Amino acid sequence: GVGCSPDSMVILSFTNRDAQRLKERALDYLFPMSEDNDNFATQLWRNQTSQQLWSGTMHAFSLAILQKYGSCPNPESSASSSKSFGPPLRVLPAREMRNRVSASLKRLLGEQ
């Protein structure tokens, strides 16, 4: 059969709890415990695989990809500048997001 490395697999779900459950089910499938196998060796391989296998929400995965590979142009820097990209991507707290959206709308509507 064709195999793949655990560090090249991703388990995605809508909630962290469900992602963790899916990860446990995948590990149970890959490393079934039985009387015929060496439980210590199986548990050792399972633990090692668990550390390499990423699981989480679609939102966390998307944010991780954007933080690693995405960037936003910084309009305040010149094109020749080595710092042509803005600050790193981050998730804003709800209050800060509301304040920024409100301020942007006021500027767009000319209500300064």
Short mmCIF file of C-alpha atoms in Angstrom, two decimals:
data_model
loop_
_atom_site.label_atom_id
_atom_site.label_comp_id
_atom_site.label_asym_id
_atom_site.label_seq_id
_atom_site.Cartn_x
_atom_site.Cartn_y
_atom_site.Cartn_z
CA GLY A 1 0.00 0.00 0.00
CA VAL A 2 0.90 3.63 -0.30
CA GLY A 3 1.83 5.25 2.96
CA CYS A 4 2.46 8.79 4.05
CA SER A 5 4.26 10.42 6.89
CA PRO A 6 2.13 11.67 9.82
CA ASP A 7 3.68 15.12 9.49
CA SER A 8 2.13 15.38 6.02
CA MET A 9 -1.40 14.73 7.29
CA VAL A 10 -3.92 17.18 8.69
CA ILE A 11 -7.12 16.49 10.63
CA LEU A 12 -9.62 19.36 10.37
CA SER A 13 -12.93 19.94 12.07
CA PHE A 14 -15.15 22.79 13.23
CA THR A 15 -14.25 22.40 16.92
CA ASN A 16 -11.05 21.52 18.75
CA ARG A 17 -12.88 18.82 20.67
CA ASP A 18 -14.05 17.10 17.49
CA ALA A 19 -10.60 17.44 15.91
CA GLN A 20 -9.06 15.75 18.95
CA ARG A 21 -11.64 12.95 18.75
CA LEU A 22 -10.89 12.44 15.05
CA LYS A 23 -7.18 12.32 15.82
CA GLU A 24 -7.75 9.67 18.50
CA ARG A 25 -9.87 7.63 16.07
CA ALA A 26 -7.16 7.85 13.41
CA LEU A 27 -4.53 6.75 15.92
CA ASP A 28 -6.77 3.87 17.07
CA TYR A 29 -7.11 2.79 13.44
CA LEU A 30 -3.37 3.05 12.75
CA PHE A 31 -2.30 1.45 16.04
CA PRO A 32 -4.92 -1.02 17.21
CA MET A 33 -4.16 -2.54 20.59
CA SER A 34 -4.46 -6.31 20.74
CA GLU A 35 -3.07 -9.26 22.64
CA ASP A 36 -1.00 -10.22 19.60
CA ASN A 37 1.17 -7.12 19.47
CA ASP A 38 3.66 -5.60 21.86
CA ASN A 39 1.64 -2.94 23.66
CA PHE A 40 4.73 -0.97 24.73
CA ALA A 41 6.11 -0.72 21.19
CA THR A 42 2.66 0.10 19.78
CA GLN A 43 2.15 2.83 22.39
CA LEU A 44 5.60 4.25 21.67
CA TRP A 45 4.88 4.48 17.92
CA ARG A 46 1.41 5.88 18.63
CA ASN A 47 2.80 8.64 20.86
CA GLN A 48 5.47 9.55 18.32
CA THR A 49 2.89 9.68 15.51
CA SER A 50 0.51 11.72 17.66
CA GLN A 51 3.15 14.42 18.08
CA GLN A 52 3.68 14.62 14.30
CA LEU A 53 0.00 14.56 13.29
CA TRP A 54 -1.61 18.03 13.23
CA SER A 55 -5.24 18.36 14.23
CA GLY A 56 -7.38 21.40 14.90
CA THR A 57 -10.08 23.65 13.56
CA MET A 58 -10.25 24.83 9.98
CA HIS A 59 -9.88 28.36 11.30
CA ALA A 60 -6.70 27.60 13.24
CA PHE A 61 -5.23 25.76 10.26
CA SER A 62 -6.07 28.64 7.90
CA LEU A 63 -4.58 31.17 10.29
CA ALA A 64 -1.39 29.09 10.62
CA ILE A 65 -1.05 28.95 6.82
CA LEU A 66 -1.66 32.68 6.45
CA GLN A 67 0.81 33.48 9.23
CA LYS A 68 3.47 31.31 7.63
CA TYR A 69 2.95 32.10 3.93
CA GLY A 70 0.66 35.11 3.70
CA SER A 71 1.57 38.74 3.90
CA CYS A 72 -0.08 42.08 3.34
CA PRO A 73 1.53 44.90 1.37
CA ASN A 74 2.46 47.85 3.55
CA PRO A 75 1.21 50.98 1.76
CA GLU A 76 3.44 53.21 3.90
CA SER A 77 6.70 51.76 2.59
CA SER A 78 8.29 52.38 -0.77
CA ALA A 79 8.41 49.58 -3.33
CA SER A 80 12.20 49.47 -3.08
CA SER A 81 12.12 49.10 0.70
CA SER A 82 13.10 45.76 2.15
CA LYS A 83 10.17 46.13 4.56
CA SER A 84 7.44 46.19 1.95
CA PHE A 85 5.13 44.08 4.07
CA GLY A 86 3.05 45.11 7.04
CA PRO A 87 2.98 43.64 10.53
CA PRO A 88 2.45 39.90 10.97
CA LEU A 89 -1.08 38.62 10.61
CA ARG A 90 -2.97 38.16 13.86
CA VAL A 91 -6.52 37.62 15.08
CA LEU A 92 -8.01 40.72 16.65
CA PRO A 93 -10.00 40.56 19.86
CA ALA A 94 -13.71 41.21 19.20
CA ARG A 95 -13.67 44.66 20.84
CA GLU A 96 -10.68 45.86 18.80
CA MET A 97 -12.26 44.51 15.62
CA ARG A 98 -15.51 46.40 16.33
CA ASN A 99 -13.56 49.61 17.04
CA ARG A 100 -11.59 49.33 13.79
CA VAL A 101 -14.67 48.58 11.69
CA SER A 102 -16.52 51.48 13.32
CA ALA A 103 -13.62 53.87 12.71
CA SER A 104 -13.32 52.72 9.08
CA LEU A 105 -17.03 53.22 8.47
CA LYS A 106 -16.88 56.71 9.97
CA ARG A 107 -13.97 57.61 7.67
CA LEU A 108 -15.78 56.19 4.63
CA LEU A 109 -18.95 58.10 5.48
CA GLY A 110 -17.02 61.30 6.24
CA GLU A 111 -18.11 61.44 9.88
CA GLN A 112 -14.57 61.73 11.30
#
